[in-house]
C-alpha cells in the first residue's frame, strides 16, 4: 500500500492573500533530518533527537516564486510539459469606480432675461 501525507502549516506572509495554510516546505538537509529521525511529537525520540527541532522545520517559509499558468492544468488528464509555463494575462478590467469620473460642478443655466417694463411670463 503506497500512501502520501501532505503536512500543512500556517501561511507565510508572502502568500497570505491566497490562503491561510500552506504545505510544509523542507529544504536540502532538512529533508534528511526529517526522514532520518523517526521522532513523534509527544513521545520519546528513539535516538534522543530534539523533537522540537523537527517541529521548527515546519515553520512557514517564504521566497516562493509563482506565476499564472494555463487553465489546462485544471484537467487531471493534462500532463504536457508546458503545464507549468507562464502565461500572459490580459489586463484586468476597469474597476467599477472607473466608470464614475470625478464630479464636476455644473454651470447654472442663465435665467431668462426680463426686460424692464415687461411683465414676467408675458
mmCIF file of C-alpha atoms in Angstrom:
data_model
loop_
_atom_site.group_PDB
_atom_site.id
_atom_site.type_symbol
_atom_site.label_atom_id
_atom_site.label_comp_id
_atom_site.label_asym_id
_atom_site.label_seq_id
_atom_site.Cartn_x
_atom_site.Cartn_y
_atom_site.Cartn_z
ATOM 1 C CA UNK A 1 0.000 0.000 0.000
ATOM 2 C CA UNK A 2 1.516 3.309 -1.087
ATOM 3 C CA UNK A 3 0.445 6.355 0.839
ATOM 4 C CA UNK A 4 1.221 10.029 0.891
ATOM 5 C CA UNK A 5 0.776 12.702 3.518
ATOM 6 C CA UNK A 6 0.913 16.427 2.980
ATOM 7 C CA UNK A 7 1.749 18.327 6.125
ATOM 8 C CA UNK A 8 0.465 21.876 6.288
ATOM 9 C CA UNK A 9 1.445 24.844 8.386
ATOM 10 C CA UNK A 10 0.402 28.462 8.833
ATOM 11 C CA UNK A 11 0.779 30.580 5.727
ATOM 12 C CA UNK A 12 3.857 32.733 5.144
ATOM 13 C CA UNK A 13 3.060 36.441 4.886
ATOM 14 C CA UNK A 14 4.076 36.421 1.184
ATOM 15 C CA UNK A 15 1.069 34.208 0.392
ATOM 16 C CA UNK A 16 -1.453 35.386 2.989
ATOM 17 C CA UNK A 17 -3.533 36.923 0.177
ATOM 18 C CA UNK A 18 -4.067 33.438 -1.250
ATOM 19 C CA UNK A 19 -4.889 31.146 1.677
ATOM 20 C CA UNK A 20 -4.434 30.649 5.411
ATOM 21 C CA UNK A 21 -2.409 27.392 5.175
ATOM 22 C CA UNK A 22 0.467 26.105 3.053
ATOM 23 C CA UNK A 23 2.379 22.846 2.671
ATOM 24 C CA UNK A 24 5.402 22.325 4.895
ATOM 25 C CA UNK A 25 8.457 23.010 2.738
ATOM 26 C CA UNK A 26 11.716 21.237 3.550
ATOM 27 C CA UNK A 27 14.997 22.314 2.005
ATOM 28 C CA UNK A 28 18.157 20.279 1.407
ATOM 29 C CA UNK A 29 19.473 18.954 4.711
ATOM 30 C CA UNK A 30 16.053 19.493 6.305
ATOM 31 C CA UNK A 31 14.698 16.614 4.225
ATOM 32 C CA UNK A 32 17.399 14.298 5.542
ATOM 33 C CA UNK A 33 16.802 15.493 9.111
ATOM 34 C CA UNK A 34 13.064 14.894 8.786
ATOM 35 C CA UNK A 35 13.353 11.418 7.263
ATOM 36 C CA UNK A 36 16.201 10.205 9.461
ATOM 37 C CA UNK A 37 14.697 10.980 12.832
ATOM 38 C CA UNK A 38 11.556 8.931 13.183
ATOM 39 C CA UNK A 39 10.608 11.089 16.172
ATOM 40 C CA UNK A 40 6.962 11.620 17.062
ATOM 41 C CA UNK A 41 5.937 14.773 18.940
ATOM 42 C CA UNK A 42 4.836 13.977 22.472
ATOM 43 C CA UNK A 43 6.724 10.666 22.547
ATOM 44 C CA UNK A 44 10.335 9.971 23.462
ATOM 45 C CA UNK A 45 12.583 10.008 20.430
ATOM 46 C CA UNK A 46 14.134 6.602 19.694
ATOM 47 C CA UNK A 47 17.553 8.176 19.238
ATOM 48 C CA UNK A 48 17.217 11.059 21.696
ATOM 49 C CA UNK A 49 16.872 13.689 18.947
ATOM 50 C CA UNK A 50 15.341 17.039 19.639
ATOM 51 C CA UNK A 51 11.700 16.715 18.538
ATOM 52 C CA UNK A 52 11.366 20.486 18.865
ATOM 53 C CA UNK A 53 13.992 20.867 16.143
ATOM 54 C CA UNK A 54 11.862 18.764 13.824
ATOM 55 C CA UNK A 55 8.810 20.846 14.593
ATOM 56 C CA UNK A 56 10.780 24.015 13.823
ATOM 57 C CA UNK A 57 11.292 22.621 10.317
ATOM 58 C CA UNK A 58 7.534 23.029 9.856
ATOM 59 C CA UNK A 59 7.596 26.797 10.192
ATOM 60 C CA UNK A 60 6.309 28.661 7.136
ATOM 61 C CA UNK A 61 8.975 29.588 4.614
ATOM 62 C CA UNK A 62 8.866 32.396 2.081
ATOM 63 C CA UNK A 63 10.809 33.025 -1.057
ATOM 64 C CA UNK A 64 8.480 31.107 -3.340
ATOM 65 C CA UNK A 65 8.188 32.134 -6.963
ATOM 66 C CA UNK A 66 4.822 31.942 -8.631
ATOM 67 C CA UNK A 67 3.259 32.980 -11.910
ATOM 68 C CA UNK A 68 -0.020 32.462 -13.792
ATOM 69 C CA UNK A 69 -0.372 29.236 -15.769
ATOM 70 C CA UNK A 70 -2.859 27.943 -18.315
ATOM 71 C CA UNK A 71 -6.268 26.778 -17.136
ATOM 72 C CA UNK A 72 -5.407 23.460 -18.798
ATOM 73 C CA UNK A 73 -3.642 22.442 -15.572
ATOM 74 C CA UNK A 74 -7.106 22.056 -14.011
ATOM 75 C CA UNK A 75 -7.704 18.940 -16.129
ATOM 76 C CA UNK A 76 -6.310 15.844 -14.447
ATOM 77 C CA UNK A 77 -5.618 14.301 -17.849
ATOM 78 C CA UNK A 78 -3.365 17.170 -18.950
ATOM 79 C CA UNK A 79 0.240 16.076 -18.477
ATOM 80 C CA UNK A 80 2.123 18.121 -21.043
ATOM 81 C CA UNK A 81 5.454 19.753 -20.120
ATOM 82 C CA UNK A 82 4.046 23.232 -20.749
ATOM 83 C CA UNK A 83 1.564 22.958 -17.881
ATOM 84 C CA UNK A 84 3.912 24.999 -15.672
ATOM 85 C CA UNK A 85 4.779 27.544 -18.374
ATOM 86 C CA UNK A 86 3.954 31.135 -17.545
ATOM 87 C CA UNK A 87 1.081 32.681 -19.479
ATOM 88 C CA UNK A 88 0.465 36.358 -20.015
ATOM 89 C CA UNK A 89 -2.806 37.514 -18.535
ATOM 90 C CA UNK A 90 -4.930 40.149 -20.218
ATOM 91 C CA UNK A 91 -5.035 43.465 -18.401
ATOM 92 C CA UNK A 92 -7.596 43.449 -15.618
ATOM 93 C CA UNK A 93 -10.947 45.012 -16.424
ATOM 94 C CA UNK A 94 -11.552 48.512 -15.209
ATOM 95 C CA UNK A 95 -12.947 48.583 -11.697
ATOM 96 C CA UNK A 96 -16.499 49.864 -11.371
ATOM 97 C CA UNK A 97 -15.172 53.116 -9.920
ATOM 98 C CA UNK A 98 -13.545 53.910 -13.283
ATOM 99 C CA UNK A 99 -16.991 54.443 -14.759
ATOM 100 C CA UNK A 100 -17.699 57.246 -12.324
ATOM 101 C CA UNK A 101 -15.453 60.195 -13.052
ATOM 102 C CA UNK A 102 -14.740 62.977 -10.646
ATOM 103 C CA UNK A 103 -17.808 65.082 -10.039
ATOM 104 C CA UNK A 104 -17.674 68.384 -11.834
ATOM 105 C CA UNK A 105 -19.725 71.394 -10.871
ATOM 106 C CA UNK A 106 -22.331 72.182 -13.474
ATOM 107 C CA UNK A 107 -22.673 75.751 -14.540
ATOM 108 C CA UNK A 108 -26.063 77.115 -13.630
ATOM 109 C CA UNK A 109 -28.301 77.843 -16.607
ATOM 110 C CA UNK A 110 -28.808 81.543 -17.136
ATOM 111 C CA UNK A 111 -32.174 82.868 -16.091
ATOM 112 C CA UNK A 112 -34.353 84.173 -18.887
ATOM 113 C CA UNK A 113 -33.864 87.897 -19.309
ATOM 114 C CA UNK A 114 -36.740 90.047 -18.260
ATOM 115 C CA UNK A 115 -36.748 93.470 -19.798
ATOM 116 C CA UNK A 116 -37.759 96.415 -17.718
ATOM 117 C CA UNK A 117 -41.412 97.228 -18.005
ATOM 118 C CA UNK A 118 -42.313 93.818 -19.383
ATOM 119 C CA UNK A 119 -44.371 91.626 -17.055
ATOM 120 C CA UNK A 120 -42.763 88.298 -16.212
ATOM 121 C CA UNK A 121 -44.066 85.433 -18.292
ATOM 122 C CA UNK A 122 -45.663 87.627 -20.793
#
